[in-house]
Tab-separated table of C-alpha atoms in Angstrom:
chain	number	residue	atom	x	y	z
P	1	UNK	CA	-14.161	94.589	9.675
P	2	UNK	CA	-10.050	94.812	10.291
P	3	UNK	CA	-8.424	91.808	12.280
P	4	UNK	CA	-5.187	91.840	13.788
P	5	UNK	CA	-3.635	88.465	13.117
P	6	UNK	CA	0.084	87.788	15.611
P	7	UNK	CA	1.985	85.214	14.390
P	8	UNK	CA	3.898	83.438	17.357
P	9	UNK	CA	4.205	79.913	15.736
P	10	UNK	CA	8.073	79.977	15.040
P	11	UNK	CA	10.300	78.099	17.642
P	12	UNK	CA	12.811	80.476	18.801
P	13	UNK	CA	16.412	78.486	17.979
P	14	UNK	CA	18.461	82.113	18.295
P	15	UNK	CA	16.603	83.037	21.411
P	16	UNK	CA	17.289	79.546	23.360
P	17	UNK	CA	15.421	77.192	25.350
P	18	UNK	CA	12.685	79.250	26.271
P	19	UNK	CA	9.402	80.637	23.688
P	20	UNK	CA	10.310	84.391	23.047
P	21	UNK	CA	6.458	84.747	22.840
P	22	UNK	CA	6.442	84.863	26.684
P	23	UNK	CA	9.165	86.299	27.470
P	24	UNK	CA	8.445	89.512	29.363
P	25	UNK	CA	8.817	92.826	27.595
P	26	UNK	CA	7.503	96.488	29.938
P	27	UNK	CA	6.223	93.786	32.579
P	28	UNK	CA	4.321	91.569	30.443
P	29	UNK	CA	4.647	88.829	27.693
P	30	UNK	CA	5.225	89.930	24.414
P	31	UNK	CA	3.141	88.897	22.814
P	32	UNK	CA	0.473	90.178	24.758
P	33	UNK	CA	2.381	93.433	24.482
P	34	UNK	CA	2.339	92.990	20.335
P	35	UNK	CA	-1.301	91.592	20.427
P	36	UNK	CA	-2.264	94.666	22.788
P	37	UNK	CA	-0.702	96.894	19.958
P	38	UNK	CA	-2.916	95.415	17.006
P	39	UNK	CA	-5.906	95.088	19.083
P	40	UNK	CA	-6.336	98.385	19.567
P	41	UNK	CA	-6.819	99.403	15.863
P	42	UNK	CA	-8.932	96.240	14.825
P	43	UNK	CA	-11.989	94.300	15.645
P	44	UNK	CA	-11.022	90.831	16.528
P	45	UNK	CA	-7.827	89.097	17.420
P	46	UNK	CA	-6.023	85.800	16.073
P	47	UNK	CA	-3.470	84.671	17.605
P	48	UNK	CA	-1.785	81.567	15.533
P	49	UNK	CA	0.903	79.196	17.788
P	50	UNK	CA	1.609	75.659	17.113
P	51	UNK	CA	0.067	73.157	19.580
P	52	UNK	CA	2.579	72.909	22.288
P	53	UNK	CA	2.154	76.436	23.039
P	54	UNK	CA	-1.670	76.618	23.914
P	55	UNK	CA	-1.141	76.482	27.166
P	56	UNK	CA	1.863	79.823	27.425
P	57	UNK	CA	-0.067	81.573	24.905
P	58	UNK	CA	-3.433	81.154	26.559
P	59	UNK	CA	-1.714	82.170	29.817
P	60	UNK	CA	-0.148	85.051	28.548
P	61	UNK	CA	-3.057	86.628	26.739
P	62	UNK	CA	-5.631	86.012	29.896
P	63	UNK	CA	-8.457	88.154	29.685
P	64	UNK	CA	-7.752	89.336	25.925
P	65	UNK	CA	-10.491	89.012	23.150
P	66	UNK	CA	-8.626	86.803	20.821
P	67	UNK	CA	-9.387	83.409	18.872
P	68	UNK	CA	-6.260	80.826	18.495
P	69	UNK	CA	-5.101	79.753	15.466
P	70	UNK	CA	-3.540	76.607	15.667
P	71	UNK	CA	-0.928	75.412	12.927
P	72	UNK	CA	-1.978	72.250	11.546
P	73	UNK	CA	1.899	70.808	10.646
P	74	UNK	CA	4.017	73.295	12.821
P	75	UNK	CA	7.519	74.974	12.080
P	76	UNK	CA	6.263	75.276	8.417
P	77	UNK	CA	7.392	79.097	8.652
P	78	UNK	CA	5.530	82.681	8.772
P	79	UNK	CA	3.756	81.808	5.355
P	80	UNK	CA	1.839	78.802	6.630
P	81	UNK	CA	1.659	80.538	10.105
P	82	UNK	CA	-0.085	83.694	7.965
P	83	UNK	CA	-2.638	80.959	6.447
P	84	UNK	CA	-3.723	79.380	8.851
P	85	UNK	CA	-4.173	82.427	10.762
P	86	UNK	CA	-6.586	84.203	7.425
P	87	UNK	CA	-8.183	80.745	7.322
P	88	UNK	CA	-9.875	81.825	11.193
P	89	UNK	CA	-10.046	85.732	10.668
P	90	UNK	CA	-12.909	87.169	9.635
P	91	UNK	CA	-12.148	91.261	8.543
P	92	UNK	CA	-11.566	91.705	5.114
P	93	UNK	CA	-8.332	93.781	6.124
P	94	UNK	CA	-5.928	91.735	8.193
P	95	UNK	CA	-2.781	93.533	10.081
P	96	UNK	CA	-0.021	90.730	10.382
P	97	UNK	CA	2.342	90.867	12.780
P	98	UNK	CA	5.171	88.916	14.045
P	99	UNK	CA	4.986	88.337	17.692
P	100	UNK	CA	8.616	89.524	18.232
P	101	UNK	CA	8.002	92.986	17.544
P	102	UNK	CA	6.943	94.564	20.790
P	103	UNK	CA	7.677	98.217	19.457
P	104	UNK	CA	4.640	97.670	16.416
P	105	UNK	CA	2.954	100.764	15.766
P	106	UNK	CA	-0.737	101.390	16.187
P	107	UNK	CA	-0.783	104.423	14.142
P	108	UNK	CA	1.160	103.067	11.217
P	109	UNK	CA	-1.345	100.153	11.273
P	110	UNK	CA	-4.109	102.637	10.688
P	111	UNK	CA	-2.001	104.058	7.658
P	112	UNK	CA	-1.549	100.562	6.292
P	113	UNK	CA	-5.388	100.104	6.741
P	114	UNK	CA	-6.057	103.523	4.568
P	115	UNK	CA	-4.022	101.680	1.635
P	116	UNK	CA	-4.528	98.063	1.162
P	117	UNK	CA	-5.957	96.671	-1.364
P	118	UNK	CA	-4.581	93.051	-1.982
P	119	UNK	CA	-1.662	94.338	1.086
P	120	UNK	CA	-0.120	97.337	2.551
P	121	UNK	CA	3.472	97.096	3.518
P	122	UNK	CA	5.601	99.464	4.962
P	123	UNK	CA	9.343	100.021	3.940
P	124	UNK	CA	12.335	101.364	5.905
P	125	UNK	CA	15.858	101.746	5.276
P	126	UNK	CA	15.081	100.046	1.864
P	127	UNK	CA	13.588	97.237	3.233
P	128	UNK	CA	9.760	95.718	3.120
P	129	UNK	CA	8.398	94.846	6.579
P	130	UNK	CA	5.945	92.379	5.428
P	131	UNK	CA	5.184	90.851	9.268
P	132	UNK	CA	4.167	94.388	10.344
P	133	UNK	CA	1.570	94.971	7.538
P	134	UNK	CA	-1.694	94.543	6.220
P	135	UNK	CA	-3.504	92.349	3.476
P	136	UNK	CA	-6.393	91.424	2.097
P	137	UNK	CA	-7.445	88.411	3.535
P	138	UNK	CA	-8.471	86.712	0.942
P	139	UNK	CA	-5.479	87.924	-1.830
P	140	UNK	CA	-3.185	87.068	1.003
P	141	UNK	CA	-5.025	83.382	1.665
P	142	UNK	CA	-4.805	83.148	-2.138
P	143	UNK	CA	-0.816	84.274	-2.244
P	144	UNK	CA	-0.057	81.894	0.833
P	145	UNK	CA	-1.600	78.893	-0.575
P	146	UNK	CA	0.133	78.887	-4.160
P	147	UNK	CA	3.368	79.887	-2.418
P	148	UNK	CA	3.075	76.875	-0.285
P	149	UNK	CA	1.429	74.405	-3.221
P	150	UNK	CA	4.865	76.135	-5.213
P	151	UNK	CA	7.145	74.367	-2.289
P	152	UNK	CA	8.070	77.505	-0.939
P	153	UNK	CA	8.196	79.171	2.656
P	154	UNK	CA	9.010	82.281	1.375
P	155	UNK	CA	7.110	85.694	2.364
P	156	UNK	CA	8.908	86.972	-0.417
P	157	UNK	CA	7.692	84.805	-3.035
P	158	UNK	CA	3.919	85.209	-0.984
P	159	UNK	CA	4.408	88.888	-1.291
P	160	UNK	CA	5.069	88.705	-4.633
P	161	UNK	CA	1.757	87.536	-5.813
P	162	UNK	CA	0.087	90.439	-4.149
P	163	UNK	CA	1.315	93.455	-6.071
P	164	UNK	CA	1.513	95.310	-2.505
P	165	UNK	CA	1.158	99.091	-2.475
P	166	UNK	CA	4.561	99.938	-0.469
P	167	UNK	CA	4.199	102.752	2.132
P	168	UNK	CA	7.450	104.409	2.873
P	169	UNK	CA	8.155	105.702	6.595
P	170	UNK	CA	11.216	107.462	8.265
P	171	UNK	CA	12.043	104.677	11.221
P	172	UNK	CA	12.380	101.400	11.265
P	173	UNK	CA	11.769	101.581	15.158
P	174	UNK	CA	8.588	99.564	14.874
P	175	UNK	CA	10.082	96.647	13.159
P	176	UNK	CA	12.767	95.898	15.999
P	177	UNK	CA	12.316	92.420	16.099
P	178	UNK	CA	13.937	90.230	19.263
P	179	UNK	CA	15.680	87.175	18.225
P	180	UNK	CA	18.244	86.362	20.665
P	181	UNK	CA	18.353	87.553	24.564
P	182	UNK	CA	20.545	90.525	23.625
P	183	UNK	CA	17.128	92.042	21.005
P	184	UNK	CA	15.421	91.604	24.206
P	185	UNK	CA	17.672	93.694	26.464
P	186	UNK	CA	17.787	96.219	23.465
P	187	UNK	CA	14.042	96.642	23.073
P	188	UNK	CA	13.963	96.686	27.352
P	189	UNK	CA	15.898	99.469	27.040
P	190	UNK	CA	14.611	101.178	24.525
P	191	UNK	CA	11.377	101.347	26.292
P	192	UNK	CA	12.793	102.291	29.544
P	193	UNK	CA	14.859	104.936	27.902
């Protein structure tokens, strides 16, 4: 069984006042757009958010398959975000993915799925993509906990415990990632264009 696991806990301080989760990306919110993307190539949905965004999230994702996962201390960061998320999934193979990447790839997913073993991560431009990859849920559980016990927030250091097999690819087009208003006219355009 594969889940696809979005992480849209963070609080969005480059983007502004509002949640970048909802803000609309090809006529939707993006999340839904990203949690569209994962869906497709897995079996269940998680969707982790902190508390105060239940109610946006829920909205946004209305009439999606999906199961919230709630951070229990929120703005801990993508490692705790990742945890609490594998703590409610239930595939062995778990495609992460940040919920500010609206261009995530389906079909690189699948690739990622072929290779994992403890995780899968992509690399582009010399640089690991570890919020658009795939783990082992429990290696990855494992990896998040001790990073966290460690006093660490650092996918990095979670990473690190994982011995990932590293899957190279020509374009970093499906890691475009929106962090301020301007990302999000970039990535409108991109799709438009």
């Amino acid at each position: 069984m594969r889940t696809g696991l979005v992480l849209a806990g963070g609080h969005s301080t480059r983007f502004g006042e509002a949640d970048k989760s909802v803000a609309a990306v090809d006529e939707q919110p993006m999340v839904r757009r990203v949690a569209e993307r994962v869906d497709s190539v897995t079996d269940e949905l998680v969707v982790n958010c902190r508390d105060d965004q239940r109610v946006a999230i829920t909205e946004a994702l209305d009439g999606l398959d999906y199961r919230l996962a709630v951070d229990p201390i929120p703005d801990e960061g993508p490692v705790a975000g990742m945890r609490t998320g594998l703590r409610v999934a239930r595939g062995d193979a778990v495609a992460v993915v940040a919920c500010d990447m609206p261009l995530a790839d389906p079909e690189l997913f699948e690739r990622l799925f072929e290779q994992v073993d403890t995780a899968a991560v992509p690399r582009a431009d010399g640089h690991l993509q570890p919020l658009h990859a795939v783990y082992g849920r429990h290696a990855a559980r494992f990896a998040c906990d001790r990073t966290l016990a460690n006093g660490s927030r650092r996918l990095a250091d979670a990473l690190a415990r994982l011995d990932p097999v590293v899957v190279d690819v020509a374009s970093a087009d499906s890691f475009t990632n929106v962090n301020t208003k301007d990302d999000l006219v970039v990535v409108r355009g991109i799709l438009v264009g």
